[in-house]
Coordinates of N, CA, C and O in Angstrom, one line a residue:
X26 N -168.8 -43.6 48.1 CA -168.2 -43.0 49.3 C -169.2 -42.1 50.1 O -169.4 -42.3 51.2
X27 N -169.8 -41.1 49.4 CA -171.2 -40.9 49.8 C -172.0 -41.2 51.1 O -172.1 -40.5 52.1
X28 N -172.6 -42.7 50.7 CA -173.2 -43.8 51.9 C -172.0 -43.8 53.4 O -172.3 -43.9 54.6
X29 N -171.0 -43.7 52.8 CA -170.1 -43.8 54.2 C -170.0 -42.7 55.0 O -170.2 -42.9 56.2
X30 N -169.7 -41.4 54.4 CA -170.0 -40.7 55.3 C -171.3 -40.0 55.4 O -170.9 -39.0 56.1
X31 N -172.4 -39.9 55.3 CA -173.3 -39.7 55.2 C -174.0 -40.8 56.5 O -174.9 -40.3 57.2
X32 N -173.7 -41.9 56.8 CA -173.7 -42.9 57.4 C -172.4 -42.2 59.1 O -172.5 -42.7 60.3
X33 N -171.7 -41.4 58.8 CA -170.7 -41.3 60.0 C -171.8 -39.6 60.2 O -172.6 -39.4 61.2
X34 N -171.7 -38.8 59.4 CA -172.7 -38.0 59.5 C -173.9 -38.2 60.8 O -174.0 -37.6 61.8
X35 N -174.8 -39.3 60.2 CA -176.3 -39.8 60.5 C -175.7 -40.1 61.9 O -176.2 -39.4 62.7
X36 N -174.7 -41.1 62.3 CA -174.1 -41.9 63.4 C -174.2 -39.7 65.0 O -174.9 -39.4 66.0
X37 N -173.4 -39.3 64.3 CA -173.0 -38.3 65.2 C -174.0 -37.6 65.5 O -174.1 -37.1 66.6
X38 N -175.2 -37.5 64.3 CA -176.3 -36.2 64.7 C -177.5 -37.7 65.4 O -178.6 -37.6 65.9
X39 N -177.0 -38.7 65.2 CA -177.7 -39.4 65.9 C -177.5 -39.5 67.6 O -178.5 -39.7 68.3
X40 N -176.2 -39.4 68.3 CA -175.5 -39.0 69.4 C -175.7 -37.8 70.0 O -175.8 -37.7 71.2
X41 N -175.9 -36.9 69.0 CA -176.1 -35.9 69.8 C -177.3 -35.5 69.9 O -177.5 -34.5 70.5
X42 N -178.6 -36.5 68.9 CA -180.1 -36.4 69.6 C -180.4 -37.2 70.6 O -181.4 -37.0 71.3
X43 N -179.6 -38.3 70.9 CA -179.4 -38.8 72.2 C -179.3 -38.3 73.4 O -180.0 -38.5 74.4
X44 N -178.5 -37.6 73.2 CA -177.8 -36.8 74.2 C -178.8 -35.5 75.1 O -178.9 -35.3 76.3
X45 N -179.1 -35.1 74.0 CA -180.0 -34.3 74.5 C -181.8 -34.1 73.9 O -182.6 -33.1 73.8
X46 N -182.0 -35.5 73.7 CA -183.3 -36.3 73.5 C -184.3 -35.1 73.1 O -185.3 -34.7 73.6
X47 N -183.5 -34.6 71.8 CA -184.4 -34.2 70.6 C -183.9 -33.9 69.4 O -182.8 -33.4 69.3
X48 N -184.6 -34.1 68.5 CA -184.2 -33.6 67.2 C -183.2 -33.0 67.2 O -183.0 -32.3 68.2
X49 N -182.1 -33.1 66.0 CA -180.9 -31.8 65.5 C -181.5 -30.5 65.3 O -181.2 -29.5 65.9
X50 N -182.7 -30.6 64.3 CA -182.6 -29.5 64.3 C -183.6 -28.8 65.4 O -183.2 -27.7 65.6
X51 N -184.7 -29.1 66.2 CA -184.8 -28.5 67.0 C -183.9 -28.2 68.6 O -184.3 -27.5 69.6
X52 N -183.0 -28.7 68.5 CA -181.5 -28.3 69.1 C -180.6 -27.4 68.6 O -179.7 -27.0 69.3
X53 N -180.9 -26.8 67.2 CA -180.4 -25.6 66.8 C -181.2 -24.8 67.0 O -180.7 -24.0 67.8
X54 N -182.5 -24.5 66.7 CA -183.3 -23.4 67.1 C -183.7 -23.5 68.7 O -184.2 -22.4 69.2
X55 N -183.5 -24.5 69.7 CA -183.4 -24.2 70.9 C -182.4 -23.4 71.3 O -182.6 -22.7 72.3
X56 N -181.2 -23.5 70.5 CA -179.5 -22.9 71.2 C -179.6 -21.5 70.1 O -179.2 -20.4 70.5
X57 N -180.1 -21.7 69.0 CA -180.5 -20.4 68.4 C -180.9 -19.2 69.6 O -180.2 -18.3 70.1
X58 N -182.1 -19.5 69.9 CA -183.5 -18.6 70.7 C -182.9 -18.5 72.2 O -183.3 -17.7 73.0
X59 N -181.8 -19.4 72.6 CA -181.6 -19.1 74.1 C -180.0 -19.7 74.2 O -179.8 -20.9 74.5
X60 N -179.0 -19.0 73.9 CA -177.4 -20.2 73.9 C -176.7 -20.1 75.1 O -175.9 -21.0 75.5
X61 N -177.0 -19.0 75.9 CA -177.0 -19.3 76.9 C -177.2 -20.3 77.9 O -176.3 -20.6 78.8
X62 N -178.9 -20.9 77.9 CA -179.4 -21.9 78.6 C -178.6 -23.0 78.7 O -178.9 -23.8 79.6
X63 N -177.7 -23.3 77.9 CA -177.4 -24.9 77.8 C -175.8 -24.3 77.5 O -175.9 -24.2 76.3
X64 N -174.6 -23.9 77.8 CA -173.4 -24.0 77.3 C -173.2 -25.2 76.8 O -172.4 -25.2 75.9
X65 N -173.4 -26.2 77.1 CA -173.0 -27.7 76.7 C -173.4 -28.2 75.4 O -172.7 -28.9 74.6
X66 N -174.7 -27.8 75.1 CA -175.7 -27.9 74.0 C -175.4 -26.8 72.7 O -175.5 -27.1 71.5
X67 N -174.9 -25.4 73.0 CA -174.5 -24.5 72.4 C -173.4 -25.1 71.5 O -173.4 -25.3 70.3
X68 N -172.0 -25.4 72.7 CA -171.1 -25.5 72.0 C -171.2 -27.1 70.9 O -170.7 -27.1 69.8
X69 N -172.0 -28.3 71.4 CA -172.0 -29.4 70.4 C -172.6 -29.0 69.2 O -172.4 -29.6 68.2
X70 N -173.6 -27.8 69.2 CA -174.4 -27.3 68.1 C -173.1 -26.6 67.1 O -172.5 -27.1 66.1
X71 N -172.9 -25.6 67.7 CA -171.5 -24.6 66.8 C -170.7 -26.0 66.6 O -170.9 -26.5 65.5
X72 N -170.2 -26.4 67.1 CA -169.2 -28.1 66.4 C -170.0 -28.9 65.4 O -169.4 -29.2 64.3
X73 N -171.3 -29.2 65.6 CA -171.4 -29.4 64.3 C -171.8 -29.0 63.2 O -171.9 -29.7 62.2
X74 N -172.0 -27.9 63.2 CA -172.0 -26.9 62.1 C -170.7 -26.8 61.4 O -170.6 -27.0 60.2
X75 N -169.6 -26.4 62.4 CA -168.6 -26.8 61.5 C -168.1 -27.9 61.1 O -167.1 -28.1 60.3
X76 N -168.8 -28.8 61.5 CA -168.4 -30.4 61.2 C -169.1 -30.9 59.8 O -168.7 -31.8 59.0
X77 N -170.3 -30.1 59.5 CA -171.5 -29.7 58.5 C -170.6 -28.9 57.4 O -170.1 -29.4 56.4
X78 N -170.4 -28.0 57.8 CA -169.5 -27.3 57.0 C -168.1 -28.0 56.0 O -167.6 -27.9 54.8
X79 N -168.0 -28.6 57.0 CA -165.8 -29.4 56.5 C -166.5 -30.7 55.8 O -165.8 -31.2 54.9
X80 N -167.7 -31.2 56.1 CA -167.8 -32.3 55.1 C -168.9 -31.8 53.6 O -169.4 -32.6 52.8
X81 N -169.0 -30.8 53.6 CA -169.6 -30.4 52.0 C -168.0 -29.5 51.6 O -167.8 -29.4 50.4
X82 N -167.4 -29.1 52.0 CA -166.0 -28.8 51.5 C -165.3 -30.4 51.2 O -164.7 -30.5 50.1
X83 N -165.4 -31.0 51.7 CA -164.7 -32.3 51.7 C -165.4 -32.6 50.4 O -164.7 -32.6 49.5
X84 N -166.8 -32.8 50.1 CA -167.5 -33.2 49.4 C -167.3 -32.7 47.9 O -167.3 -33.5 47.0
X85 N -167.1 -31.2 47.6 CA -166.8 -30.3 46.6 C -165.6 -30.8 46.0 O -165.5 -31.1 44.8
X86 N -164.4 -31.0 47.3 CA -163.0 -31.3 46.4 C -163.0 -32.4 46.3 O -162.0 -32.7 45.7
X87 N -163.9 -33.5 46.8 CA -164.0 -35.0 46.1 C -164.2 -34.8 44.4 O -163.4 -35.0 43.5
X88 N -165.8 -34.3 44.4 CA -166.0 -34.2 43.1 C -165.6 -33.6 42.0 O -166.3 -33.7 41.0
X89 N -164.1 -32.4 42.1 CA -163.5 -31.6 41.7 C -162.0 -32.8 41.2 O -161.5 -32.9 40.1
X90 N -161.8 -33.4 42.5 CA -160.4 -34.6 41.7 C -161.5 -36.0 41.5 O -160.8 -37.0 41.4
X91 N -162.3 -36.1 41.4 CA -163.1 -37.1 40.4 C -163.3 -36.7 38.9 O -163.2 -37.3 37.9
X92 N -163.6 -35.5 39.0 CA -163.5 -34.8 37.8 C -162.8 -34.6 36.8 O -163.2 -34.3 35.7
X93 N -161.4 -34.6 37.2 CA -159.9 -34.4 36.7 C -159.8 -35.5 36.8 O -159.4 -35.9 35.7
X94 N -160.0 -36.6 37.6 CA -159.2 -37.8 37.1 C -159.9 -39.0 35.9 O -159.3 -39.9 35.2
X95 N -161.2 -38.6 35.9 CA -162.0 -39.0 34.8 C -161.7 -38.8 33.5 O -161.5 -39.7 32.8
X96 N -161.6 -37.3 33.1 CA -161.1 -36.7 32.3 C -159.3 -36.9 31.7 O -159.0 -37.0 30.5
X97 N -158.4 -37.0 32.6 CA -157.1 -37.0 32.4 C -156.2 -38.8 32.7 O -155.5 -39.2 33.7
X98 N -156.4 -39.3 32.0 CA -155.9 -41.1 32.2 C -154.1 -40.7 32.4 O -153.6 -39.6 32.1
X99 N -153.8 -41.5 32.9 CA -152.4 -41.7 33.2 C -152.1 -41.2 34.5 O -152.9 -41.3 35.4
X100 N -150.6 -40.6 34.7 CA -150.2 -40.1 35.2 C -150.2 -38.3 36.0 O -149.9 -37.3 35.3
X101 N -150.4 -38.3 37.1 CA -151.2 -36.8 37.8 C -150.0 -36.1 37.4 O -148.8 -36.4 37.3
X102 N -150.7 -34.5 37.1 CA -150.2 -33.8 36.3 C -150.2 -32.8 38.0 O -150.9 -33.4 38.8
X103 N -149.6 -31.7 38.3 CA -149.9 -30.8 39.1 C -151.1 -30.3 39.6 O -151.4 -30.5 40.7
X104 N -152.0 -29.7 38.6 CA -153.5 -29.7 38.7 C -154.1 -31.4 39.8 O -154.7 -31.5 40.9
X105 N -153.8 -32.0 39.0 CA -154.8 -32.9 39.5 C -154.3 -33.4 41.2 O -155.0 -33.9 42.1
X106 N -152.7 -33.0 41.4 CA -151.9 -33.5 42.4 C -152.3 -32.6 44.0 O -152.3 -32.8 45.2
X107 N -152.7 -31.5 42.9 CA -153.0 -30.3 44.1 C -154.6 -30.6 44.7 O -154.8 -30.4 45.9
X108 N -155.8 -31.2 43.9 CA -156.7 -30.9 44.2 C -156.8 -32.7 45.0 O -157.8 -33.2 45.7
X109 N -155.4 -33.3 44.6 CA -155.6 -34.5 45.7 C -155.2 -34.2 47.0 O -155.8 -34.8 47.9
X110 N -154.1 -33.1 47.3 CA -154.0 -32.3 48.3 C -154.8 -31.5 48.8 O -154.5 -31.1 49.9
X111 N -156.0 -31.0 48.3 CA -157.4 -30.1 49.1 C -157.4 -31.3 49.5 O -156.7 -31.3 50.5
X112 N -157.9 -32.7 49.2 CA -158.7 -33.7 49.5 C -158.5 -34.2 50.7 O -159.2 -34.6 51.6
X113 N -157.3 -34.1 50.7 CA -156.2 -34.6 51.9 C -156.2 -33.6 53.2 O -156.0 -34.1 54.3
X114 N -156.4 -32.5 52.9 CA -156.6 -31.5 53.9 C -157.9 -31.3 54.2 O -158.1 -30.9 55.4
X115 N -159.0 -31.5 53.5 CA -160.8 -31.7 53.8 C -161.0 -32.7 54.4 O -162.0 -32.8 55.1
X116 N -159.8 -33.9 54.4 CA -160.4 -35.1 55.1 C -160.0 -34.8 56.4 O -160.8 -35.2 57.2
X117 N -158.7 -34.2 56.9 CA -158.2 -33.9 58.3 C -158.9 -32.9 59.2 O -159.1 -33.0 60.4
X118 N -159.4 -31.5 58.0 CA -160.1 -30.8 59.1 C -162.1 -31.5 59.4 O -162.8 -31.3 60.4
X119 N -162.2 -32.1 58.4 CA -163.6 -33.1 58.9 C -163.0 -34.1 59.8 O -163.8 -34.4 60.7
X120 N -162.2 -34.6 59.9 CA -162.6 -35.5 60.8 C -161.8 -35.5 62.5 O -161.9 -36.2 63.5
X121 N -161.1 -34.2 62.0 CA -160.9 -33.1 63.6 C -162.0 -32.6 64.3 O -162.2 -32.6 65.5
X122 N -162.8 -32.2 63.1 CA -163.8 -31.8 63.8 C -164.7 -33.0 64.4 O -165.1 -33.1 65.5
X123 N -165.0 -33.8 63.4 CA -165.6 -34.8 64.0 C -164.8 -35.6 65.6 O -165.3 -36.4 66.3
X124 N -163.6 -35.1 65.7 CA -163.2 -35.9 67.0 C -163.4 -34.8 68.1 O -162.9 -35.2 69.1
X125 N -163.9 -33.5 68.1 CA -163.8 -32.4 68.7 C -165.5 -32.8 68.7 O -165.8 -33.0 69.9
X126 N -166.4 -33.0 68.2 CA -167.9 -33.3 68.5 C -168.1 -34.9 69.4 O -169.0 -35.1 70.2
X127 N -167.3 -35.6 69.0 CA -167.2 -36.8 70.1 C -166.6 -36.5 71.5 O -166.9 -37.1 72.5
X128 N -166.1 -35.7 71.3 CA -165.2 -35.6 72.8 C -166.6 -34.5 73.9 O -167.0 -34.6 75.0
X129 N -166.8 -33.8 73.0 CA -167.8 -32.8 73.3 C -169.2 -33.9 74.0 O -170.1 -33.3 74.6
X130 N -169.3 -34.9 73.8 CA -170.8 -35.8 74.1 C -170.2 -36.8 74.5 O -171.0 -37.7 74.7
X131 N -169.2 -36.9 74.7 CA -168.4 -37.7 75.6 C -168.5 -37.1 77.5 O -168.0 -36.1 77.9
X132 N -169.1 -37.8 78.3 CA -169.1 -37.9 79.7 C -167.8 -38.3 80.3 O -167.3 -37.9 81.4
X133 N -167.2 -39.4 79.1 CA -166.3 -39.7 80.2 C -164.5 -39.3 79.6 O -163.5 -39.8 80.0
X134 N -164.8 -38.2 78.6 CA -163.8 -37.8 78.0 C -162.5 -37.1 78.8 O -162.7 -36.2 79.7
X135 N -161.6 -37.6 78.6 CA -160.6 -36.7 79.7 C -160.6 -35.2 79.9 O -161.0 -34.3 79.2
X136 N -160.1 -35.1 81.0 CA -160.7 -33.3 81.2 C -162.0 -33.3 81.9 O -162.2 -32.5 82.8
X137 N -163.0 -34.2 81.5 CA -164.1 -34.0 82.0 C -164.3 -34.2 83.5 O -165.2 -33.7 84.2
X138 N -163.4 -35.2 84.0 CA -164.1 -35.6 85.5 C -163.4 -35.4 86.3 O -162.2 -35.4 86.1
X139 N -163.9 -35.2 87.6 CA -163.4 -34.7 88.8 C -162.8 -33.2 88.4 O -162.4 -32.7 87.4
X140 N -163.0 -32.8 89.8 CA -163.3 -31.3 90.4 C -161.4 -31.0 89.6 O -160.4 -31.7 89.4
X141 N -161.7 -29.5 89.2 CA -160.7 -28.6 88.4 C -160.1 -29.3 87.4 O -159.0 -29.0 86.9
X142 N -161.1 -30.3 87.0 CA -160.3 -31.2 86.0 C -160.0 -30.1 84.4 O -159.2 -30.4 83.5
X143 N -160.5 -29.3 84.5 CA -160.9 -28.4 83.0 C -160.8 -27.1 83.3 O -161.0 -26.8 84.5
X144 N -160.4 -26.0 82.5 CA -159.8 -24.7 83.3 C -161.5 -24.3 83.4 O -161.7 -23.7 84.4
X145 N -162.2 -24.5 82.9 CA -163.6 -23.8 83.1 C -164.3 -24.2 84.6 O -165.3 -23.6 85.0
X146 N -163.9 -25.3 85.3 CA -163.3 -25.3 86.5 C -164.3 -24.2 87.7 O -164.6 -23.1 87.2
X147 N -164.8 -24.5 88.9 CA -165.2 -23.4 89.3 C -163.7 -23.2 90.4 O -163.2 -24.3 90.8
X148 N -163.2 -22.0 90.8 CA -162.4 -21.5 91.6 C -162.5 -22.6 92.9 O -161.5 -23.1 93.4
X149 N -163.6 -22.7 93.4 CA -164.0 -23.8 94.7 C -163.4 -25.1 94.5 O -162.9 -25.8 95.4
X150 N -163.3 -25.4 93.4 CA -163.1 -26.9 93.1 C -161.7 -27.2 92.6 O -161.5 -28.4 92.3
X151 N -160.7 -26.2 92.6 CA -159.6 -26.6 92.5 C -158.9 -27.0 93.5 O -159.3 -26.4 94.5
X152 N -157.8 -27.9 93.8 CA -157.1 -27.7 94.6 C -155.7 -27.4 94.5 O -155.1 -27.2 93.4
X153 N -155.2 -27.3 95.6 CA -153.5 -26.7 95.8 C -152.7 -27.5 95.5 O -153.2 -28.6 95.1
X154 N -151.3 -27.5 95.6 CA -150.5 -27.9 95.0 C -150.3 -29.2 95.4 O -150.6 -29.3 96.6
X155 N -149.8 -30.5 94.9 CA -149.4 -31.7 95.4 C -148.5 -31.7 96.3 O -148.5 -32.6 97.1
X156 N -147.7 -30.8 96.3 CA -146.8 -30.9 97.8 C -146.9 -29.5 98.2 O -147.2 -28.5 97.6
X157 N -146.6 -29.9 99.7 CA -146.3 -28.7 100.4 C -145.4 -27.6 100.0 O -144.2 -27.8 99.7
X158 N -145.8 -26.4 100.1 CA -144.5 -25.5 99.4 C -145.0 -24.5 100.6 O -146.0 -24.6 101.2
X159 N -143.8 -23.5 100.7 CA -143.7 -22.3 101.1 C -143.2 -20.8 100.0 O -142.4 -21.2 99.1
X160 N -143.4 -19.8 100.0 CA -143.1 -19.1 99.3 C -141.4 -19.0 98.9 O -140.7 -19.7 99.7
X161 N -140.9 -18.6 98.2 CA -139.7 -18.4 98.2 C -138.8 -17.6 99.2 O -138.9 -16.3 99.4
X162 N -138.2 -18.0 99.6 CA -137.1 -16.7 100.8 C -135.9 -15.8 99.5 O -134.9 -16.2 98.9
X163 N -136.6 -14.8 99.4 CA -135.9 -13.3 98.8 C -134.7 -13.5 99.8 O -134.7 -13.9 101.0
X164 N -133.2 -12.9 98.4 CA -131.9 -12.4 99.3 C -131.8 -11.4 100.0 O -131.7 -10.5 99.1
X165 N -131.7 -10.8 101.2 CA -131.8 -9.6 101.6 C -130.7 -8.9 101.1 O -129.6 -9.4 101.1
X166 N -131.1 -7.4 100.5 CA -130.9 -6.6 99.2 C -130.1 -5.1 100.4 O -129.2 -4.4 100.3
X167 N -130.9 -5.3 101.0 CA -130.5 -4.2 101.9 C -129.0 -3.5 102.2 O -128.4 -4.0 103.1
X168 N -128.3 -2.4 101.5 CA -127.3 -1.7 102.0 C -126.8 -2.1 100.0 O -125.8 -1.5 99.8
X169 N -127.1 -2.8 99.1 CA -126.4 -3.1 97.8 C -127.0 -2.1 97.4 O -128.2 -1.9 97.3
X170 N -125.6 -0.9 96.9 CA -126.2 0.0 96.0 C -126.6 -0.3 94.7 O -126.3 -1.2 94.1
X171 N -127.7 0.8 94.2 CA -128.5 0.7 92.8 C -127.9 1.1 92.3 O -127.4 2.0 92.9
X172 N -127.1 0.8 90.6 CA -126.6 2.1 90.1 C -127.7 3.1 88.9 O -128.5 3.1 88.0
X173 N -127.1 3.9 89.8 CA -127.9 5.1 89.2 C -129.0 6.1 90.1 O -129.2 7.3 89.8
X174 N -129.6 5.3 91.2 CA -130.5 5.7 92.5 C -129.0 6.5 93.3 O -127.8 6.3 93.2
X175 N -129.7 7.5 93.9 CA -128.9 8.3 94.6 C -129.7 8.8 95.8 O -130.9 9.0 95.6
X176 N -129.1 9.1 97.4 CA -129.9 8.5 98.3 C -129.6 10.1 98.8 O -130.0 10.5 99.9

């Protein structure tokens, strides 16, 4: 299992030296030394770190219920049921993340196109409402006493 994701791994840090046509890791010490310069580059870097992160957790509670199931023949005992549940939960936040680093090197990802498509949005580029509206017409209040105001 290994080869497979190690193989989806290679696929993504391969996309995102595409993307920005250099090495992984001199794309971390670029966004290291300046993160500012590039917000686009900053944030695919921080995603995959955590995407780096969720798959050696993934990796740990693989070889933690291989461990127990090696050892224990038959039927899963609680122990062994819970660490198929890490497993189950390592595989969802890896491959969230992994759909949060696609979408991120994704050009044509929704959200992305056309003007105010994304709240990060410049103020210029939004527009108004799809239909014409006018403000609301307030009931005139005038002469209804307050209780409690005294005039």
């Amino acid at each position: 299992m290994r080869d497979d994701t190690d193989d989806v791994m290679g696929l993504i840090a391969q996309r995102i030296e595409d993307r920005f046509q250099m090495p992984l890791a001199d794309l971390r010490r670029a966004v290291g030394a300046a993160p500012q310069a590039n917000p686009e580059a900053t944030s695919v870097v921080h995603w995959h770190g955590l995407l780096t992160e969720a798959q050696g957790a993934l990796e740990k509670a693989e070889d933690a219920l291989v461990g127990v199931l090696s050892t224990t023949p038959g039927e899963l005992d609680d122990p062994a049921m819970k660490l198929a549940h890490q497993v189950n939960a390592a595989v969802a936040v890896r491959d969230g993340r992994a759909m949060v680093v696609n979408h991120l090197l994704d050009p044509n990802a929704p959200g992305k196109r056309g003007p105010g498509a994304w709240r990060g949005a410049e103020p210029a580029a939004r527009r108004g409402p799809a239909l014409p509206t006018t403000p609301p017409a307030l009931p005139h209040t005038q002469g209804v006493p307050v209780r409690g105001a005294t005039r």
